[in-house]
Coordinates of C-alpha atoms and ligand atoms in Angstrom, one line a residue:
X1 CA 0.1 0.1 0.2
X2 CA 0.9 3.7 0.0
X3 CA 1.3 5.7 2.9
X4 CA 2.7 9.2 4.2
X5 CA 6.0 8.3 5.9
X6 CA 8.0 10.5 8.6
X7 CA 11.7 10.8 7.8
X8 CA 12.9 13.1 10.6
X9 CA 12.3 16.8 10.9
X10 CA 11.2 18.6 7.7
X11 CA 11.0 15.2 5.7
X12 CA 8.1 13.0 4.4
X13 CA 7.1 11.0 1.6
X14 CA 4.3 9.3 0.2
X15 CA 5.7 5.7 -0.6
X16 CA 5.2 1.9 -0.8
X17 CA 5.2 0.2 2.5
X18 CA 4.0 -3.4 3.4
X19 CA 0.4 -3.5 4.0
X20 CA -0.7 -3.9 7.9
X21 CA -1.9 -7.1 9.1
X22 CA -3.8 -8.3 12.2
X23 CA -1.0 -8.8 14.8
X24 CA -3.2 -9.5 18.2
X25 CA -6.6 -10.7 18.3
X26 CA -7.9 -7.4 19.4
X27 CA -6.8 -5.7 16.2
X28 CA -8.7 -4.6 13.4
X29 CA -7.5 -3.8 9.9
X30 CA -9.4 -0.3 8.5
X31 CA -9.4 0.6 4.7
X32 CA -9.0 4.6 5.0
X33 CA -12.1 6.5 3.3
X34 CA -11.2 9.7 4.7
X35 CA -8.2 11.3 6.7
X36 CA -6.9 14.6 7.5
X37 CA -4.2 16.7 8.8
X38 CA -3.7 18.0 12.5
X39 CA -1.7 20.9 13.9
X40 CA 0.3 18.0 15.7
X41 CA 1.4 16.8 12.4
X42 CA 3.1 19.9 11.7
X43 CA 4.7 20.0 15.2
X44 CA 5.8 16.2 14.5
X45 CA 7.4 17.5 11.4
X46 CA 9.1 20.7 13.0
X47 CA 10.7 18.0 15.5
X48 CA 8.5 19.1 18.3
X49 CA 7.5 15.4 19.2
X50 CA 11.0 13.4 19.4
X51 CA 9.0 10.1 20.0
X52 CA 8.3 10.3 16.4
X53 CA 11.1 8.4 14.7
X54 CA 12.3 7.8 11.0
X55 CA 9.8 5.4 9.2
X56 CA 6.6 6.2 11.1
X57 CA 3.3 6.6 8.9
X58 CA 1.9 9.8 10.0
X59 CA -1.8 10.6 11.1
X60 CA -4.2 10.1 13.8
X61 CA -7.5 11.1 12.4
X62 CA -9.5 8.8 10.0
X63 CA -12.7 6.8 9.0
X64 CA -12.6 3.7 7.0
X65 CA -14.1 0.3 6.6
X66 CA -13.1 -2.6 8.6
X67 CA -11.4 -5.0 6.0
X68 CA -10.6 -7.7 8.7
X69 CA -10.9 -8.2 12.7
X70 CA -9.0 -10.6 14.8
X71 CA -10.5 -13.4 16.7
X72 CA -11.4 -11.6 19.9
X73 CA -13.1 -9.0 18.0
X74 CA -17.2 -9.8 18.6
X75 CA -18.7 -6.1 18.4
X76 CA -17.5 -5.1 15.0
X77 CA -17.4 -6.8 12.0
X78 CA -15.9 -6.6 8.3
X79 CA -17.8 -3.9 6.3
X80 CA -18.5 -1.6 9.0
X81 CA -17.9 2.1 8.8
X82 CA -15.9 3.2 11.7
X83 CA -14.3 6.5 13.2
X84 CA -10.9 5.7 14.4
X85 CA -10.4 7.6 17.6
X86 CA -7.2 9.2 17.8
X87 CA -6.8 7.9 21.1
X88 CA -6.3 3.9 21.5
X89 CA -7.7 2.3 24.4
X90 CA -7.9 -1.2 25.7
X91 CA -10.9 -0.6 27.8
X92 CA -9.4 -2.7 30.9
X93 CA -6.6 -1.1 32.5
X94 CA -7.2 1.2 35.7
X95 CA -7.0 4.5 33.7
X96 CA -9.5 3.4 30.9
X97 CA -11.7 2.2 33.7
X98 CA -11.5 5.9 34.9
X99 CA -12.3 7.3 31.1
X100 CA -8.7 8.5 31.2
X101 CA -8.1 6.6 27.8
X102 CA -5.4 9.1 27.1
X103 CA -3.1 7.4 29.6
X104 CA -3.9 3.8 28.5
X105 CA -1.7 1.1 30.1
X106 CA -2.0 -1.6 27.5
X107 CA 1.6 -2.4 25.9
X108 CA 1.1 -0.7 22.4
X109 CA 3.6 1.7 21.4
X110 CA 4.1 2.8 25.2
X111 CA 2.3 1.8 28.0
X112 CA 0.7 4.8 29.7
X113 CA 0.1 6.8 26.4
X114 CA -3.3 6.7 24.7
X115 CA -2.3 8.6 21.4
X116 CA -0.2 6.2 19.5
X117 CA -1.3 6.4 16.0
X118 CA 1.1 8.4 13.8
X119 CA 3.2 8.9 17.0
X120 CA 4.1 5.4 18.5
X121 CA 2.7 3.2 15.9
X122 CA 1.8 3.6 12.4
X123 CA -1.1 6.0 11.5
X124 CA -3.8 6.8 9.4
X125 CA -2.3 8.7 6.5
X126 CA -2.3 5.5 4.7
X127 CA -4.4 3.4 2.3
X128 CA -4.9 0.8 5.4
X129 CA -4.2 1.0 9.2
X130 CA -3.8 -1.5 12.1
X131 CA -5.9 -0.5 14.7
X132 CA -5.3 -2.1 18.3
X133 CA -8.0 -2.6 20.7
X134 CA -10.6 -2.2 17.8
X135 CA -13.6 -2.7 20.1
X136 CA -12.7 0.1 22.5
X137 CA -11.0 2.4 19.9
X138 CA -13.4 2.4 17.0
X139 CA -17.0 3.9 17.0
X140 CA -19.5 3.2 14.2
X141 CA -20.1 6.0 12.0
X142 CA -24.0 6.7 12.6
X143 CA -26.3 7.0 9.5
X144 CA -26.8 10.3 7.9
X145 CA -23.2 11.6 8.9
X146 CA -20.7 11.7 6.2
X147 CA -17.3 10.2 6.3
X148 CA -15.8 13.7 6.3
X149 CA -17.9 15.1 9.2
X150 CA -17.1 12.2 11.0
X151 CA -13.3 12.6 10.9
X152 CA -13.7 15.7 12.9
X153 CA -14.7 13.1 15.8
X154 CA -11.0 11.4 15.7
X155 CA -9.5 14.5 17.4
X156 CA -10.5 17.9 17.0
X157 CA -14.0 18.1 18.7
X158 CA -13.3 15.8 21.4
X159 CA -10.0 17.8 22.1
X160 CA -11.4 21.3 21.9
X161 CA -14.2 20.1 24.0
X162 CA -12.4 18.0 26.8
X163 CA -8.9 20.0 27.0
X164 CA -10.3 23.4 26.3
X165 CA -14.0 23.8 27.5
X166 CA -14.3 21.0 30.2
X167 CA -10.9 21.5 31.5
X168 CA -11.6 25.3 31.2
X169 CA -14.8 24.9 33.3
X170 CA -17.2 27.1 31.0
X171 CA -19.9 28.2 32.8
X172 CA -23.2 30.1 31.8
X173 CA -22.3 33.7 31.4
X174 CA -18.7 33.3 31.3
X175 CA -16.6 35.4 29.0
X176 CA -14.3 32.8 27.1
X177 CA -11.1 33.6 24.9
X178 CA -9.8 31.3 22.7
X179 CA -6.1 31.9 21.6
X180 CA -5.5 30.2 18.3
X181 CA -8.5 29.6 15.8
X182 CA -7.0 26.5 13.9
X183 CA -9.4 23.7 13.6
X184 CA -8.6 22.7 17.7
X185 CA -9.3 26.7 18.7
X186 CA -12.5 26.5 16.6
X187 CA -13.9 23.3 18.0
X188 CA -13.2 24.5 21.4
X189 CA -15.4 27.8 20.2
X190 CA -18.1 25.3 18.6
X191 CA -18.4 23.1 21.8
X192 CA -17.9 26.2 24.5
X193 CA -21.5 27.2 23.0
X194 CA -22.8 23.9 24.7
X195 CA -22.4 25.7 28.1
X196 CA -23.6 29.1 27.7
X197 CA -21.1 31.7 27.6
X198 CA -22.0 35.2 27.2
X199 CA -19.2 35.9 25.1
X200 CA -16.7 33.7 23.0
X201 CA -13.7 35.9 21.7
X202 CA -11.4 34.2 19.0
X203 CA -7.8 35.6 18.9
X204 CA -5.4 34.6 16.2
X205 CA -2.7 36.2 13.8
X206 CA -4.7 35.3 10.5
X207 CA -7.5 37.5 10.1
X208 CA -9.1 34.8 7.8
X209 CA -9.4 32.5 10.9
X210 CA -10.5 35.2 13.3
X211 CA -13.2 35.9 10.8
X212 CA -14.2 32.3 9.9
X213 CA -14.5 31.9 13.7
X214 CA -18.0 33.4 13.9
X215 CA -19.1 30.7 11.8
X216 CA -18.7 28.4 14.8
X217 CA -20.1 30.6 17.2
X218 CA -17.5 33.4 18.4
X219 CA -19.3 36.7 19.2
X220 CA -15.9 38.5 18.9
X221 CA -12.6 38.6 17.0
X222 CA -9.5 40.1 17.7
X223 CA -6.2 39.7 15.3
X224 CA -3.4 39.6 17.9
X225 CA -0.9 41.4 15.6
X226 CA -2.9 44.6 16.7
X227 CA -1.0 46.3 19.3
X228 CA -4.0 46.9 21.3
X229 CA -5.2 43.5 21.1
X230 CA -5.2 43.0 24.8
X231 CA -6.8 46.0 25.6
X232 CA -9.8 45.3 22.8
X233 CA -10.2 41.8 24.8
X234 CA -10.5 43.3 28.3
X235 CA -12.6 45.9 26.8
X236 CA -15.2 42.9 26.0
X237 CA -15.2 41.9 29.8
X238 CA -15.8 44.1 32.7
X239 CA -12.0 45.0 32.3
X240 CA -11.2 42.4 34.7
X241 CA -10.5 39.9 32.3
X242 CA -11.8 36.7 30.9
X243 CA -13.4 33.9 33.2
X244 CA -11.6 31.1 30.7
X245 CA -8.7 31.5 28.3
X246 CA -8.0 28.7 26.2
X247 CA -4.6 28.1 24.6
X248 CA -4.7 26.4 21.1
X249 CA -1.7 27.2 19.6
X250 CA 1.3 25.8 21.3
X251 CA 4.1 28.4 21.4
X252 CA 5.5 30.4 24.8
X253 CA 3.8 33.6 23.4
X254 CA -0.1 32.5 23.0
X255 CA 0.8 30.9 26.5
X256 CA 1.7 34.3 27.8
X257 CA -1.0 35.8 25.9
X258 CA -3.6 33.3 28.0
X259 CA -2.1 34.4 31.4
X260 CA -2.3 38.1 30.5
X261 CA -5.6 37.8 29.7
X262 CA -7.5 35.7 32.7
X263 CA -9.1 37.4 35.5
X264 CA -8.5 36.7 39.1
X265 CA -10.1 33.3 39.9
X266 CA -10.2 32.3 36.3
X267 CA -9.2 29.4 34.3
X268 CA -6.2 29.0 31.7
X269 CA -6.9 25.5 29.8
X270 CA -3.8 25.0 27.6
X271 CA -4.7 22.5 24.6
X272 CA -1.4 23.4 22.5
X273 CA 1.5 20.8 21.8
X274 CA 4.2 22.8 23.2
X275 CA 7.9 21.8 22.0
X276 CA 9.4 24.1 24.7
X277 CA 9.0 24.9 28.3
X278 CA 7.3 28.2 29.1
X279 CA 7.4 30.5 31.7
X280 CA 5.0 29.7 34.9
X281 CA 4.8 32.6 36.8
X282 CA 3.4 31.0 39.9
X283 CA 4.7 34.4 42.2
X284 CA 1.8 36.0 40.5
X285 CA -0.6 33.4 40.0
X286 CA -1.1 32.2 43.5
X287 CA -2.5 35.3 44.8
X288 CA -4.8 35.7 41.4
X289 CA -6.3 32.2 42.2
X290 CA -5.8 30.8 38.9
X291 CA -6.3 27.5 37.5
X292 CA -4.4 26.0 34.7
X293 CA -5.4 22.7 33.0
X294 CA -3.7 21.1 30.2
X295 CA -3.8 17.5 28.9
X296 CA -4.0 15.2 26.0
X297 CA -7.3 14.5 24.7
X298 CA -8.9 11.9 27.0
X299 CA -11.9 10.9 24.2
X300 CA -14.4 10.2 27.1
X301 CA -16.6 12.6 25.7
X302 CA -16.4 11.1 22.0
X303 CA -19.8 9.2 22.3
X304 CA -21.3 12.4 23.3
X305 CA -20.1 14.4 20.4
X306 CA -21.2 11.7 18.1
X307 CA -24.5 11.9 19.2
X308 CA -24.5 15.7 18.6
X309 CA -23.2 15.3 15.4
X310 CA -25.7 12.7 14.3
X311 CA -28.8 15.1 15.2
X312 CA -27.0 17.9 13.5
X313 CA -26.4 19.9 16.6
X314 CA -22.7 20.6 16.2
X315 CA -21.1 22.8 13.4
X316 CA -19.2 20.5 11.5
X317 CA -19.2 20.9 7.6
X318 CA -18.0 24.5 8.3
X319 CA -14.5 23.0 9.4
X320 CA -13.8 21.4 6.0
X321 CA -11.9 23.9 3.5
X322 CA -10.0 22.1 1.2
X323 CA -10.2 18.4 -0.2
X324 CA -7.8 16.2 -2.1
X325 CA -7.4 12.7 -3.2
X326 CA -5.1 10.9 -0.7
X327 CA -2.9 10.1 -3.4
X328 CA -2.3 14.1 -3.1
X329 CA -1.4 14.2 0.3
X330 CA 1.8 16.3 -0.4
X331 CA -0.1 19.1 -1.7
X332 CA -2.7 18.8 1.5
X333 CA 0.3 19.3 3.5
X334 CA 1.3 22.3 1.7
X335 CA -2.0 24.0 1.8
X336 CA -2.6 23.2 5.6
X337 CA 0.8 24.6 6.4
X338 CA 0.5 28.0 4.6
X339 CA -3.1 28.2 6.0
X340 CA -2.7 32.2 6.3
X341 CA -2.4 32.2 2.4
X342 CA -4.4 29.6 1.4
X343 CA -7.5 29.9 4.2
X344 CA -7.2 26.3 4.8
X345 CA -9.0 25.0 8.0
X346 CA -9.4 21.0 7.9
X347 CA -8.1 19.4 4.9
X348 CA -9.8 16.3 3.8
X349 CA -8.0 13.6 2.1
X350 CA -10.4 10.7 0.3
X351 CA -9.2 7.7 -1.0
X352 CA -10.5 7.0 -4.6
Ligands
LIG401 P1 -2.9 25.1 13.4 O1 -1.7 24.9 13.3 O2 -4.1 24.7 12.6 O3 -3.6 26.3 14.3 C1 -2.7 27.2 15.1 C2 -3.2 28.3 14.9 O4 -2.6 29.5 15.9 C3 -3.3 29.0 13.6 O5 -4.5 29.6 13.1 C4 -2.1 30.3 14.1 O6 -2.2 31.3 12.9 C5 -2.4 30.5 15.1 N1 -1.2 31.4 16.0 C6 0.1 30.8 15.8 N2 0.7 31.9 16.4 C7 0.0 32.9 17.2 C8 0.1 33.9 18.1 N3 1.3 34.4 18.1 N4 -1.1 34.7 18.3 C9 -2.3 34.1 17.8 N5 -2.4 32.9 16.9 C10 -1.3 32.2 17.0 O7 -3.1 23.9 14.7 P2 -4.7 23.1 15.5 O8 -4.9 21.9 14.4 O9 -5.7 24.0 15.3 O10 -4.2 22.5 16.5 C11 -3.9 23.7 17.8 C12 -2.6 23.2 18.6 O11 -3.6 21.9 19.4 C13 -1.6 22.6 18.1 O12 -0.5 22.9 19.0 C14 -1.8 21.1 18.3 O13 -0.8 20.2 18.4 C15 -2.7 20.8 19.4 N6 -3.6 19.8 19.6 C16 -3.6 19.2 21.0 C17 -4.1 18.1 21.6 C18 -4.3 17.9 22.9 O14 -4.7 16.6 23.0 N7 -4.1 18.5 24.0 C19 -4.8 17.4 20.4 C20 -4.7 18.0 19.3 C21 -4.1 19.2 18.9
LIG402 ZN1 -4.3 15.5 16.2

């Protein structure tokens, strides 16, 4: 088969690799129909995620059809259309039993890390993928939901919802700032709306993304190259700052912006994958009663989000800005990595 293979920072190629096979009785093989590219894939290519080594097939999002199952898989069948969760879970370990699938202790990739596709084992930017723990890591696509929309459930919707909105503890009436209006920030904006905030302020360097954010429920947008960006956000609060600042970029500047915007007793929810340490001004934060959270998506709200998607209660098609055949994945990466010029949000790859 063909797959997108990582060859160290800055290097990738669409090349021939062996077809995946069932290695364990709990595995399934999925023929990819639709996959996409995540901001995290860009971080990997920049060398920010050193656990990804030369030869790894990238990608942790996708929808496809099961072509083979191991002997222990009884709830899924060949022919089922399934969403591949970016987090794999055995369903049996102590973390899985608590719903913290992101830290599944099973011996796949590395025990204790649930995000393994395109990281510690081969991923979904390929014609076929081997899915460990198929029964607890795959979700059937509900009727009436397209593969393209279902692909948003693999990662961005649960990530924005769980690590942004739930960890940030968004409550009715809150003013929420989302720094970074890429697909993950937009997913946080879309799912924050489920909790009744009074304002959602989208902040990004990219004016197009700030503008797009209103389609996802942002009430206000600030382009952060504006020297008055901070005053403009504070003017949307009672001057004291936002109740919840969600960081969805992953660089020191935006982390600092989140700390600058949050009001006393507010929450900073960091979603971005950081490649470098950041300043953590505890000397100021303690007396301001700031709660800081961060994490790897747990995917424990995936079934709920699938239900909302099936009922058309979540913004979904609006995420998709470009479509390419899977074989043109290098062009798709180019488009996604130049989002400010190309106006890319989620770039969808469809197998032919
Ligand atoms: P993306 O690269 O498409 O979006 C990032 C956005 O940040 C862009 O719109 C960019 O213009 C903006 N930005 C960059 N510098 C900025 C600055 N100084 N000020 C304001 N905006 C700035 O990425 P994405 O797919 O939306 O992912 C966002 C982040 O979430 C990434 O760091 C990704 O790795 C991370 N992520 C985390 C998890 C998790 O489990 N915690 C899961 C998936 C993705
Ligand atoms: Zn991702």
